[in-house]
Amino acid sequence: MSTAPAAERRAALDAVLEALAVHGLPSAEIYAKRGRARVIEETPGGVTVSYHREEGWAARAGDDRRSLFAAATGAPSPDGPGGGGWPEADGEALVLADPGGSPGLFDEPGEGWREPPDLDAALIGEREAAGLLATLRGELSAELPRARLLRARLSDGASEWEIASRVAGTPGVAAGARGRAAIVRLEAVLEEGGKSGARPSAATLEIALRQASAVDPRALARRLADRLSVAAQGTAPDHDRAVALLAPAVGTRLLAALSPLFFGDAAGERAEALEDRDGRLASDAVTVVDDARLPGGVLDAPIDGEGSPTAPATLVAAGVRRPPLVPRSAPRRSRDGRGARRWACMRRPGWRDLPAPGPSHLYLAPSADVGVGEMLRDVARGYYLIDLDGSPRVDLAADRVSLPVVGFRIEGGAATGPLAGATVESGLGALLRRIETAARDLTFFPLAGGMVGAPTLRVGAVEIRRR
Amino acid sequence: MPAAAPQPHPFATLDTAAAARALSQLAPGDPDAGGEDGADDWADAFFERVEEVELPADGAAPGARLRREEGLALRLVRGGRTWLAARDEIAPEAFSDALRQVARVLPSAFYPEPRLDVAPWSAVGGTGDPAGLDRMAELPFAVARAIRARHVAFPVRLSVRRHRRHVQVVGPRWVPEPESERFFSLRADLPWGRWGTLVPEPPSDSGADPEAALAAAAEEVAEALVERFRSRHAASPEPRRDAVVVLGPQATAVFLHEAVAHALEADTLGLGGRPEAAVGVPLGGPALSVLDDPGSAPLSVRRRSDDEGVAVARRWLIRDGAVAQPLADRRWARGSEVLLPGAGRRASRHEPPGPRSSHLELLSGDGEADLVAGAEGGFLVSQVARGALDPLTGRFVLEVPCARRLRHGTPAEPVGPFRIVGTVAGLLSRVAAVGSEARSAGAGWCAKDGRLLPVWATTPALRLEGVEVVA
């Protein structure tokens, strides 16, 4: 993996831009990424500890008639991917992000952005990771003796990337950033039996944090135990209509499914179809923001996948949709008429991938003055839906949503029994417009190619059916 | 169009002996390679080179897309624990650095740095294989022509990719032959859904006519897309629990992949207990015999050894309706008197191997059965969008995007999307008859645990009776 200093790395990117210009492609962008990660995975087949060092780069280049994309492992090469020359440009013209306004290269953070202090923290060690998973296993069995952690995967990684471009022969962006991310994925089962003769059940949980050392194994064990016991003992009504509290695990899945309403080409059209006659997408309790610079966020970065400076964007303000986001490189001819906003919203899942518009930290804004406890106490009769136990079905075109849920029945502000095997069925727009309150417990999950967050939401008159 | 001369394997010049000597310092007596008695450790090195050329739909920017990657992974297995170190380069320093990492020794510890010369990448569209690229570019046009020949027209965006993957596994005391896989993937975006398939790249040295092979592939793709088009407004069937469903070869392949292959992977079985316990368990009627045989896959994706370097075998997964030999890799087969390795596959150097199928075969029936006879009101299912198996409950769902109703022994009106649901054992027990003509069908991407692998199949059609369908 390249450990060259910033000036050398910049020179390497410039050399590739120069080579592409010589190749007859005056507009070009080079993206280079390096990363390292430590992963520990425990399965019934044994324990695997892996160490990864990744290094790759990608170039987009073209002129006003044709374009190409090339990506390869290793450091950027002026001789093309793998040193085997460049593919022939083909197809349509390439449009790159507007130059200017980007942060300085690599070690100069962008204006208004402070580099997080944890970027240089050591990756989690093998023993530390094993200890964390052992604690989690112990806590889970303390919470629920018949529960068993089937598979656990903990990864802790650090990465850095740079982007440089030329647009029609003139210098474009020159920017860089670094990141940290830890992901924990757990699968657990509850064996049948016990005093209550419960059914067997299974639960999956995936979270992302900036560092593995921030993982709280006890909290994760409690969440898994809740999920397992509710799924094992819960029942569902044939059909009911009542107030429901959607926990963050439910709200985030709903919001993730809505992300096509906020990003990219056809976002505006899709969203319009869900609005009511007054042009409202949601109730006034709903404010949706995408903030690539969310302090403490897993994807906190000063630039997006094209090197444009990031900034928070309000997508829904008190229930009213704001113009969707398109990347700064979107062709003007197709965007201006629709009122979309040019924004730094390009995401790159990895160096192999073409950048595409999408969420960074997409979240439904919490209310600082509403706690989940008081929200629960205010429910005379309803449901507290703590998680999904299957894939949500969201049909934006047909304005329908179906969420397979588990949780609790609530009466007089207290849980009276577990709920499982139930589905929330609703029109999508109608559901959004029945959101009455948001609590303060904003929680993020890795979804929709980014991080998606929601607090607990109170929704009026939700239709619940037995599956 | 002249066929290009076969290219030498890019790992032909790799000093595998030196790599093996270096590995022997970690695990000198690999038991699978006839090593020292009582040895319980093993180590291996995995070298990988992957190339993907993509032609986007309608020439969308960027117009030509090329991805090339290579790297290595070293692995040490000791006492039920595995250490793996992966790098995105093939170089002596990367090798010895990864070796130190899996050995968990200080960076100052000395390990030899074997010479790791690999062939340079060839130019794309240049001296590499221009005929292959031309054929790839022709595929979307051939599909468009085949659609027009069916007297229909509808918007469809076709993108095609050419995949080439070369691997070399090295153990301390054995070095299998390097392996290569070459195939195309094709994706069609329609207003009413997405459809995709894999097509083996016609080998340049097989004597087969590559143009004819691609024309046949284009006809199959067109047939599937036109069926989607014709059923786009069709209503879904009413739910019922006693449906007769005739699965065509493509749909059968997806069904068997989900219901048999995934269900009989040692790691899936291991979630519920000992995988060996499955052997002998009845699964399906006596008409059902399913194999996994990477050695009889289409020529350009055929394998002699798996991604752990173990020789592949013609493995009976189900024989005459009973589980015979689950899919296992080295880790699951170690210490087992029942499980055999040879089905270890890796999605990339950055992933550990796991037991997976490569090329499924369903043995044909006796040639007498008419699968649609007496299936009045049943469904002829030519394509399946996806299947899902819950490994803990055995619950199984097959998503059918479109089908034809069977009336008077022939396919009649189109039917809209529905699902076939049940348990693996329940659905397999509903197999009433197996068609007599097996053919290569149902190739696609398997994405278990997010690890993407190409899978292939050769199957006849299949008749299920008394299954539950839901809208």
PDB file of N, CA and C in Angstrom, chain A residues 1 41 43-55 60 67-74 81-82 84 87-88 90-93 126 148 150-151 153 189 202 351-352 354 393, chain B residues 58-70 80-89 97 101 104 121-124 270-271 331-332 349-352 392 399 419 449 451:
ATOM      1  N   MET A   1       0.852  -1.201   0.000  1.00  0.00           N
ATOM      2  CA  MET A   1       0.000   0.000   0.000  1.00  0.00           C
ATOM      3  C   MET A   1       0.880   1.242   0.000  1.00  0.00           C
ATOM      4  N   GLU A  41     -14.599 -12.542  12.881  1.00  0.00           N
ATOM      5  CA  GLU A  41     -15.886 -13.148  12.576  1.00  0.00           C
ATOM      6  C   GLU A  41     -15.997 -14.468  13.310  1.00  0.00           C
ATOM      7  N   THR A  43     -18.357 -17.794  13.798  1.00  0.00           N
ATOM      8  CA  THR A  43     -19.478 -18.559  13.247  1.00  0.00           C
ATOM      9  C   THR A  43     -19.398 -19.973  13.825  1.00  0.00           C
ATOM     10  N   PRO A  44     -20.441 -20.792  13.592  1.00  0.00           N
ATOM     11  CA  PRO A  44     -20.328 -22.178  14.066  1.00  0.00           C
ATOM     12  C   PRO A  44     -19.134 -22.902  13.458  1.00  0.00           C
ATOM     13  N   GLY A  45     -18.603 -22.418  12.353  1.00  0.00           N
ATOM     14  CA  GLY A  45     -17.454 -23.057  11.713  1.00  0.00           C
ATOM     15  C   GLY A  45     -16.121 -22.649  12.298  1.00  0.00           C
ATOM     16  N   GLY A  46     -16.102 -21.698  13.216  1.00  0.00           N
ATOM     17  CA  GLY A  46     -14.852 -21.268  13.824  1.00  0.00           C
ATOM     18  C   GLY A  46     -14.708 -19.761  13.824  1.00  0.00           C
ATOM     19  N   VAL A  47     -13.535 -19.325  14.233  1.00  0.00           N
ATOM     20  CA  VAL A  47     -13.253 -17.891  14.335  1.00  0.00           C
ATOM     21  C   VAL A  47     -12.265 -17.514  13.231  1.00  0.00           C
ATOM     22  N   THR A  48     -12.566 -16.428  12.527  1.00  0.00           N
ATOM     23  CA  THR A  48     -11.649 -15.933  11.503  1.00  0.00           C
ATOM     24  C   THR A  48     -11.248 -14.502  11.849  1.00  0.00           C
ATOM     25  N   VAL A  49      -9.942 -14.291  11.896  1.00  0.00           N
ATOM     26  CA  VAL A  49      -9.425 -12.942  12.117  1.00  0.00           C
ATOM     27  C   VAL A  49      -8.731 -12.532  10.831  1.00  0.00           C
ATOM     28  N   SER A  50      -9.134 -11.418  10.265  1.00  0.00           N
ATOM     29  CA  SER A  50      -8.507 -11.038   8.998  1.00  0.00           C
ATOM     30  C   SER A  50      -8.025  -9.594   9.027  1.00  0.00           C
ATOM     31  N   TYR A  51      -6.972  -9.393   8.271  1.00  0.00           N
ATOM     32  CA  TYR A  51      -6.333  -8.085   8.160  1.00  0.00           C
ATOM     33  C   TYR A  51      -6.344  -7.716   6.681  1.00  0.00           C
ATOM     34  N   HIS A  52      -6.857  -6.560   6.384  1.00  0.00           N
ATOM     35  CA  HIS A  52      -6.994  -6.176   4.979  1.00  0.00           C
ATOM     36  C   HIS A  52      -6.269  -4.860   4.718  1.00  0.00           C
ATOM     37  N   ARG A  53      -5.544  -4.844   3.638  1.00  0.00           N
ATOM     38  CA  ARG A  53      -5.023  -3.570   3.150  1.00  0.00           C
ATOM     39  C   ARG A  53      -5.495  -3.430   1.722  1.00  0.00           C
ATOM     40  N   GLU A  54      -6.229  -2.377   1.471  1.00  0.00           N
ATOM     41  CA  GLU A  54      -6.796  -2.177   0.140  1.00  0.00           C
ATOM     42  C   GLU A  54      -6.241  -0.903  -0.459  1.00  0.00           C
ATOM     43  N   GLU A  55      -5.998  -0.954  -1.732  1.00  0.00           N
ATOM     44  CA  GLU A  55      -5.555   0.248  -2.433  1.00  0.00           C
ATOM     45  C   GLU A  55      -6.048   0.177  -3.867  1.00  0.00           C
ATOM     46  N   ARG A  60     -12.270   8.837 -14.384  1.00  0.00           N
ATOM     47  CA  ARG A  60     -13.308   9.120 -15.375  1.00  0.00           C
ATOM     48  C   ARG A  60     -12.718  10.182 -16.296  1.00  0.00           C
ATOM     49  N   SER A  67     -16.418   9.204 -23.584  1.00  0.00           N
ATOM     50  CA  SER A  67     -15.911   9.132 -22.209  1.00  0.00           C
ATOM     51  C   SER A  67     -15.507   7.705 -21.861  1.00  0.00           C
ATOM     52  N   LEU A  68     -14.792   7.557 -20.752  1.00  0.00           N
ATOM     53  CA  LEU A  68     -14.391   6.237 -20.272  1.00  0.00           C
ATOM     54  C   LEU A  68     -14.328   6.242 -18.750  1.00  0.00           C
ATOM     55  N   PHE A  69     -14.332   5.038 -18.204  1.00  0.00           N
ATOM     56  CA  PHE A  69     -14.113   4.827 -16.762  1.00  0.00           C
ATOM     57  C   PHE A  69     -13.119   3.691 -16.642  1.00  0.00           C
ATOM     58  N   ALA A  70     -12.099   3.874 -15.836  1.00  0.00           N
ATOM     59  CA  ALA A  70     -11.104   2.820 -15.646  1.00  0.00           C
ATOM     60  C   ALA A  70     -10.729   2.779 -14.176  1.00  0.00           C
ATOM     61  N   ALA A  71     -10.610   1.576 -13.634  1.00  0.00           N
ATOM     62  CA  ALA A  71     -10.280   1.424 -12.216  1.00  0.00           C
ATOM     63  C   ALA A  71      -9.331   0.246 -12.055  1.00  0.00           C
ATOM     64  N   ALA A  72      -8.487   0.335 -11.050  1.00  0.00           N
ATOM     65  CA  ALA A  72      -7.521  -0.749 -10.848  1.00  0.00           C
ATOM     66  C   ALA A  72      -7.008  -0.740  -9.420  1.00  0.00           C
ATOM     67  N   THR A  73      -6.489  -1.865  -9.005  1.00  0.00           N
ATOM     68  CA  THR A  73      -5.799  -1.940  -7.726  1.00  0.00           C
ATOM     69  C   THR A  73      -4.449  -1.239  -7.840  1.00  0.00           C
ATOM     70  N   GLY A  74      -3.878  -0.932  -6.664  1.00  0.00           N
ATOM     71  CA  GLY A  74      -2.560  -0.315  -6.623  1.00  0.00           C
ATOM     72  C   GLY A  74      -2.637   1.195  -6.699  1.00  0.00           C
ATOM     73  N   PRO A  81      -5.106   1.310 -16.300  1.00  0.00           N
ATOM     74  CA  PRO A  81      -5.301   0.288 -15.269  1.00  0.00           C
ATOM     75  C   PRO A  81      -4.431  -0.937 -15.507  1.00  0.00           C
ATOM     76  N   GLY A  82      -3.641  -1.277 -14.516  1.00  0.00           N
ATOM     77  CA  GLY A  82      -2.735  -2.404 -14.657  1.00  0.00           C
ATOM     78  C   GLY A  82      -1.572  -2.121 -15.598  1.00  0.00           C
ATOM     79  N   GLY A  84      -1.802  -1.446 -18.652  1.00  0.00           N
ATOM     80  CA  GLY A  84      -2.084  -2.015 -19.977  1.00  0.00           C
ATOM     81  C   GLY A  84      -2.703  -1.031 -20.951  1.00  0.00           C
ATOM     82  N   PRO A  87      -8.637   2.146 -22.085  1.00  0.00           N
ATOM     83  CA  PRO A  87      -9.650   1.691 -23.048  1.00  0.00           C
ATOM     84  C   PRO A  87     -10.048   2.843 -23.961  1.00  0.00           C
ATOM     85  N   GLU A  88     -10.569   2.509 -25.117  1.00  0.00           N
ATOM     86  CA  GLU A  88     -11.030   3.547 -26.034  1.00  0.00           C
ATOM     87  C   GLU A  88     -12.274   4.216 -25.453  1.00  0.00           C
ATOM     88  N   ASP A  90     -15.793   6.030 -25.384  1.00  0.00           N
ATOM     89  CA  ASP A  90     -16.949   5.648 -26.186  1.00  0.00           C
ATOM     90  C   ASP A  90     -18.180   6.341 -25.595  1.00  0.00           C
ATOM     91  N   GLY A  91     -19.320   6.142 -26.206  1.00  0.00           N
ATOM     92  CA  GLY A  91     -20.578   6.591 -25.619  1.00  0.00           C
ATOM     93  C   GLY A  91     -20.734   8.096 -25.603  1.00  0.00           C
ATOM     94  N   GLU A  92     -21.257   8.613 -24.500  1.00  0.00           N
ATOM     95  CA  GLU A  92     -21.619  10.017 -24.424  1.00  0.00           C
ATOM     96  C   GLU A  92     -20.539  10.861 -23.751  1.00  0.00           C
ATOM     97  N   ALA A  93     -20.743  12.184 -23.794  1.00  0.00           N
ATOM     98  CA  ALA A  93     -19.793  13.125 -23.191  1.00  0.00           C
ATOM     99  C   ALA A  93     -19.783  12.971 -21.675  1.00  0.00           C
ATOM    100  N   GLU A 126      -6.923  -7.947  18.130  1.00  0.00           N
ATOM    101  CA  GLU A 126      -7.592  -9.249  18.039  1.00  0.00           C
ATOM    102  C   GLU A 126      -8.175  -9.656  19.399  1.00  0.00           C
ATOM    103  N   ARG A 148     -28.734 -17.739  21.756  1.00  0.00           N
ATOM    104  CA  ARG A 148     -27.406 -18.142  21.302  1.00  0.00           C
ATOM    105  C   ARG A 148     -26.981 -17.198  20.182  1.00  0.00           C
ATOM    106  N   LEU A 150     -25.358 -16.754  16.985  1.00  0.00           N
ATOM    107  CA  LEU A 150     -24.975 -17.676  15.909  1.00  0.00           C
ATOM    108  C   LEU A 150     -23.773 -17.175  15.136  1.00  0.00           C
ATOM    109  N   ARG A 151     -23.870 -15.931  14.724  1.00  0.00           N
ATOM    110  CA  ARG A 151     -22.773 -15.355  13.940  1.00  0.00           C
ATOM    111  C   ARG A 151     -22.545 -13.921  14.402  1.00  0.00           C
ATOM    112  N   ARG A 153     -19.890 -10.529  13.523  1.00  0.00           N
ATOM    113  CA  ARG A 153     -18.823  -9.997  12.678  1.00  0.00           C
ATOM    114  C   ARG A 153     -18.559  -8.558  13.118  1.00  0.00           C
ATOM    115  N   VAL A 189     -30.193 -16.534  17.816  1.00  0.00           N
ATOM    116  CA  VAL A 189     -31.423 -17.342  17.824  1.00  0.00           C
ATOM    117  C   VAL A 189     -31.829 -17.614  19.265  1.00  0.00           C
ATOM    118  N   ALA A 202     -35.399 -15.759  15.636  1.00  0.00           N
ATOM    119  CA  ALA A 202     -34.085 -15.308  15.180  1.00  0.00           C
ATOM    120  C   ALA A 202     -34.105 -13.790  15.070  1.00  0.00           C
ATOM    121  N   TRP A 351     -13.606   2.182  -4.476  1.00  0.00           N
ATOM    122  CA  TRP A 351     -12.903   2.759  -5.625  1.00  0.00           C
ATOM    123  C   TRP A 351     -13.345   2.137  -6.944  1.00  0.00           C
ATOM    124  N   ARG A 352     -13.906   0.926  -6.921  1.00  0.00           N
ATOM    125  CA  ARG A 352     -14.348   0.262  -8.153  1.00  0.00           C
ATOM    126  C   ARG A 352     -15.622   0.893  -8.720  1.00  0.00           C
ATOM    127  N   LEU A 354     -18.633   3.589  -9.764  1.00  0.00           N
ATOM    128  CA  LEU A 354     -18.906   4.928 -10.265  1.00  0.00           C
ATOM    129  C   LEU A 354     -19.615   5.714  -9.170  1.00  0.00           C
ATOM    130  N   ARG A 393     -41.602  -3.799   2.277  1.00  0.00           N
ATOM    131  CA  ARG A 393     -41.973  -3.677   0.865  1.00  0.00           C
ATOM    132  C   ARG A 393     -42.488  -2.259   0.659  1.00  0.00           C
TER     133      ARG A 393
ATOM    134  N   ASP B  58     -27.174   1.911 -23.782  1.00  0.00           N
ATOM    135  CA  ASP B  58     -27.370   3.096 -24.634  1.00  0.00           C
ATOM    136  C   ASP B  58     -26.166   4.026 -24.650  1.00  0.00           C
ATOM    137  N   GLY B  59     -24.987   3.489 -24.436  1.00  0.00           N
ATOM    138  CA  GLY B  59     -23.780   4.318 -24.495  1.00  0.00           C
ATOM    139  C   GLY B  59     -23.700   5.384 -23.436  1.00  0.00           C
ATOM    140  N   ALA B  60     -24.403   5.219 -22.321  1.00  0.00           N
ATOM    141  CA  ALA B  60     -24.397   6.233 -21.264  1.00  0.00           C
ATOM    142  C   ALA B  60     -22.974   6.504 -20.781  1.00  0.00           C
ATOM    143  N   ALA B  61     -22.719   7.729 -20.342  1.00  0.00           N
ATOM    144  CA  ALA B  61     -21.390   8.089 -19.858  1.00  0.00           C
ATOM    145  C   ALA B  61     -21.160   7.503 -18.471  1.00  0.00           C
ATOM    146  N   PRO B  62     -19.934   7.141 -18.127  1.00  0.00           N
ATOM    147  CA  PRO B  62     -18.801   6.992 -19.029  1.00  0.00           C
ATOM    148  C   PRO B  62     -19.007   5.802 -19.969  1.00  0.00           C
ATOM    149  N   GLY B  63     -18.554   5.986 -21.210  1.00  0.00           N
ATOM    150  CA  GLY B  63     -18.919   5.061 -22.277  1.00  0.00           C
ATOM    151  C   GLY B  63     -18.328   3.681 -22.192  1.00  0.00           C
ATOM    152  N   ALA B  64     -17.012   3.576 -21.970  1.00  0.00           N
ATOM    153  CA  ALA B  64     -16.378   2.262 -21.854  1.00  0.00           C
ATOM    154  C   ALA B  64     -15.846   2.144 -20.433  1.00  0.00           C
ATOM    155  N   ARG B  65     -16.086   1.028 -19.804  1.00  0.00           N
ATOM    156  CA  ARG B  65     -15.711   0.894 -18.390  1.00  0.00           C
ATOM    157  C   ARG B  65     -14.834  -0.340 -18.205  1.00  0.00           C
ATOM    158  N   LEU B  66     -13.708  -0.125 -17.579  1.00  0.00           N
ATOM    159  CA  LEU B  66     -12.743  -1.207 -17.393  1.00  0.00           C
ATOM    160  C   LEU B  66     -12.307  -1.243 -15.934  1.00  0.00           C
ATOM    161  N   ARG B  67     -12.406  -2.409 -15.332  1.00  0.00           N
ATOM    162  CA  ARG B  67     -11.933  -2.580 -13.954  1.00  0.00           C
ATOM    163  C   ARG B  67     -10.939  -3.722 -13.936  1.00  0.00           C
ATOM    164  N   ARG B  68      -9.795  -3.480 -13.341  1.00  0.00           N
ATOM    165  CA  ARG B  68      -8.771  -4.515 -13.246  1.00  0.00           C
ATOM    166  C   ARG B  68      -8.246  -4.560 -11.822  1.00  0.00           C
ATOM    167  N   GLU B  69      -8.199  -5.750 -11.275  1.00  0.00           N
ATOM    168  CA  GLU B  69      -7.633  -5.839  -9.935  1.00  0.00           C
ATOM    169  C   GLU B  69      -6.885  -7.136  -9.756  1.00  0.00           C
ATOM    170  N   GLU B  70      -5.885  -7.062  -8.917  1.00  0.00           N
ATOM    171  CA  GLU B  70      -5.157  -8.274  -8.572  1.00  0.00           C
ATOM    172  C   GLU B  70      -4.641  -8.143  -7.152  1.00  0.00           C
ATOM    173  N   GLY B  80      -8.934 -24.542  14.872  1.00  0.00           N
ATOM    174  CA  GLY B  80     -10.281 -23.976  14.757  1.00  0.00           C
ATOM    175  C   GLY B  80     -10.299 -22.482  14.528  1.00  0.00           C
ATOM    176  N   ARG B  81      -9.140 -21.850  14.518  1.00  0.00           N
ATOM    177  CA  ARG B  81      -9.080 -20.416  14.240  1.00  0.00           C
ATOM    178  C   ARG B  81      -8.386 -20.193  12.906  1.00  0.00           C
ATOM    179  N   THR B  82      -8.828 -19.167  12.228  1.00  0.00           N
ATOM    180  CA  THR B  82      -8.242 -18.832  10.932  1.00  0.00           C
ATOM    181  C   THR B  82      -7.720 -17.402  10.981  1.00  0.00           C
ATOM    182  N   TRP B  83      -6.526 -17.211  10.469  1.00  0.00           N
ATOM    183  CA  TRP B  83      -5.995 -15.861  10.288  1.00  0.00           C
ATOM    184  C   TRP B  83      -5.808 -15.629   8.803  1.00  0.00           C
ATOM    185  N   LEU B  84      -6.270 -14.499   8.338  1.00  0.00           N
ATOM    186  CA  LEU B  84      -6.209 -14.202   6.914  1.00  0.00           C
ATOM    187  C   LEU B  84      -5.666 -12.792   6.723  1.00  0.00           C
ATOM    188  N   ALA B  85      -4.759 -12.639   5.788  1.00  0.00           N
ATOM    189  CA  ALA B  85      -4.251 -11.295   5.472  1.00  0.00           C
ATOM    190  C   ALA B  85      -4.330 -11.104   3.969  1.00  0.00           C
ATOM    191  N   ALA B  86      -4.956 -10.016   3.549  1.00  0.00           N
ATOM    192  CA  ALA B  86      -5.190  -9.779   2.125  1.00  0.00           C
ATOM    193  C   ALA B  86      -4.559  -8.465   1.690  1.00  0.00           C
ATOM    194  N   ARG B  87      -4.040  -8.472   0.482  1.00  0.00           N
ATOM    195  CA  ARG B  87      -3.393  -7.289  -0.088  1.00  0.00           C
ATOM    196  C   ARG B  87      -3.894  -7.058  -1.508  1.00  0.00           C
ATOM    197  N   ASP B  88      -3.875  -5.791  -1.929  1.00  0.00           N
ATOM    198  CA  ASP B  88      -4.308  -5.455  -3.287  1.00  0.00           C
ATOM    199  C   ASP B  88      -3.128  -5.337  -4.237  1.00  0.00           C
ATOM    200  N   GLU B  89      -2.161  -6.164  -4.078  1.00  0.00           N
ATOM    201  CA  GLU B  89      -1.038  -6.199  -5.009  1.00  0.00           C
ATOM    202  C   GLU B  89      -0.397  -7.576  -4.923  1.00  0.00           C
ATOM    203  N   ASP B  97       4.869  -9.568   4.080  1.00  0.00           N
ATOM    204  CA  ASP B  97       4.182  -8.773   5.089  1.00  0.00           C
ATOM    205  C   ASP B  97       2.899  -9.485   5.542  1.00  0.00           C
ATOM    206  N   GLN B 101       1.824 -11.198   9.138  1.00  0.00           N
ATOM    207  CA  GLN B 101       0.573 -10.831   9.808  1.00  0.00           C
ATOM    208  C   GLN B 101      -0.222 -12.073  10.237  1.00  0.00           C
ATOM    209  N   ARG B 104       1.385 -13.688  13.080  1.00  0.00           N
ATOM    210  CA  ARG B 104       1.317 -12.816  14.257  1.00  0.00           C
ATOM    211  C   ARG B 104       2.693 -12.671  14.909  1.00  0.00           C
ATOM    212  N   TRP B 121      -0.699  -7.073 -17.845  1.00  0.00           N
ATOM    213  CA  TRP B 121      -2.070  -7.019 -18.374  1.00  0.00           C
ATOM    214  C   TRP B 121      -1.992  -6.750 -19.879  1.00  0.00           C
ATOM    215  N   SER B 122      -2.881  -7.376 -20.624  1.00  0.00           N
ATOM    216  CA  SER B 122      -2.907  -7.089 -22.051  1.00  0.00           C
ATOM    217  C   SER B 122      -3.754  -5.849 -22.297  1.00  0.00           C
ATOM    218  N   ALA B 123      -3.577  -5.278 -23.475  1.00  0.00           N
ATOM    219  CA  ALA B 123      -4.361  -4.093 -23.825  1.00  0.00           C
ATOM    220  C   ALA B 123      -5.794  -4.515 -24.107  1.00  0.00           C
ATOM    221  N   VAL B 124      -6.727  -3.719 -23.630  1.00  0.00           N
ATOM    222  CA  VAL B 124      -8.141  -4.025 -23.900  1.00  0.00           C
ATOM    223  C   VAL B 124      -8.479  -3.518 -25.290  1.00  0.00           C
ATOM    224  N   GLY B 270     -24.639 -25.990   9.603  1.00  0.00           N
ATOM    225  CA  GLY B 270     -23.972 -25.804  10.882  1.00  0.00           C
ATOM    226  C   GLY B 270     -24.667 -24.834  11.812  1.00  0.00           C
ATOM    227  N   LEU B 271     -25.550 -24.001  11.265  1.00  0.00           N
ATOM    228  CA  LEU B 271     -26.286 -23.075  12.120  1.00  0.00           C
ATOM    229  C   LEU B 271     -27.237 -23.827  13.052  1.00  0.00           C
ATOM    230  N   ARG B 331     -12.328 -26.242   5.795  1.00  0.00           N
ATOM    231  CA  ARG B 331     -12.509 -26.022   7.226  1.00  0.00           C
ATOM    232  C   ARG B 331     -13.627 -26.900   7.769  1.00  0.00           C
ATOM    233  N   TRP B 332     -14.717 -27.005   7.023  1.00  0.00           N
ATOM    234  CA  TRP B 332     -15.826 -27.823   7.505  1.00  0.00           C
ATOM    235  C   TRP B 332     -15.513 -29.311   7.383  1.00  0.00           C
ATOM    236  N   ARG B 349     -10.291 -12.115  -2.743  1.00  0.00           N
ATOM    237  CA  ARG B 349      -9.170 -12.373  -1.822  1.00  0.00           C
ATOM    238  C   ARG B 349      -9.446 -11.810  -0.428  1.00  0.00           C
ATOM    239  N   HIS B 350     -10.320 -10.820  -0.348  1.00  0.00           N
ATOM    240  CA  HIS B 350     -10.612 -10.209   0.951  1.00  0.00           C
ATOM    241  C   HIS B 350     -11.656 -10.987   1.751  1.00  0.00           C
ATOM    242  N   GLU B 351     -12.137 -12.080   1.220  1.00  0.00           N
ATOM    243  CA  GLU B 351     -13.134 -12.890   1.920  1.00  0.00           C
ATOM    244  C   GLU B 351     -12.568 -14.285   2.155  1.00  0.00           C
ATOM    245  N   PRO B 352     -12.865 -14.881   3.297  1.00  0.00           N
ATOM    246  CA  PRO B 352     -12.445 -16.261   3.503  1.00  0.00           C
ATOM    247  C   PRO B 352     -13.285 -17.189   2.621  1.00  0.00           C
ATOM    248  N   LEU B 392     -32.765 -20.896   9.364  1.00  0.00           N
ATOM    249  CA  LEU B 392     -33.123 -21.345  10.708  1.00  0.00           C
ATOM    250  C   LEU B 392     -34.471 -22.053  10.751  1.00  0.00           C
ATOM    251  N   GLU B 399     -39.854 -16.064  -5.758  1.00  0.00           N
ATOM    252  CA  GLU B 399     -40.609 -14.944  -6.328  1.00  0.00           C
ATOM    253  C   GLU B 399     -40.695 -15.081  -7.842  1.00  0.00           C
ATOM    254  N   ARG B 419     -45.852 -15.519  -5.556  1.00  0.00           N
ATOM    255  CA  ARG B 419     -44.783 -16.205  -4.823  1.00  0.00           C
ATOM    256  C   ARG B 419     -45.180 -17.640  -4.542  1.00  0.00           C
ATOM    257  N   ASP B 449     -24.829 -13.823   2.044  1.00  0.00           N
ATOM    258  CA  ASP B 449     -24.000 -13.063   2.978  1.00  0.00           C
ATOM    259  C   ASP B 449     -23.296 -11.887   2.294  1.00  0.00           C
ATOM    260  N   ARG B 451     -21.776 -11.902  -0.453  1.00  0.00           N
ATOM    261  CA  ARG B 451     -20.602 -12.332  -1.215  1.00  0.00           C
ATOM    262  C   ARG B 451     -21.068 -12.818  -2.577  1.00  0.00           C
TER     263      ARG B 451
END
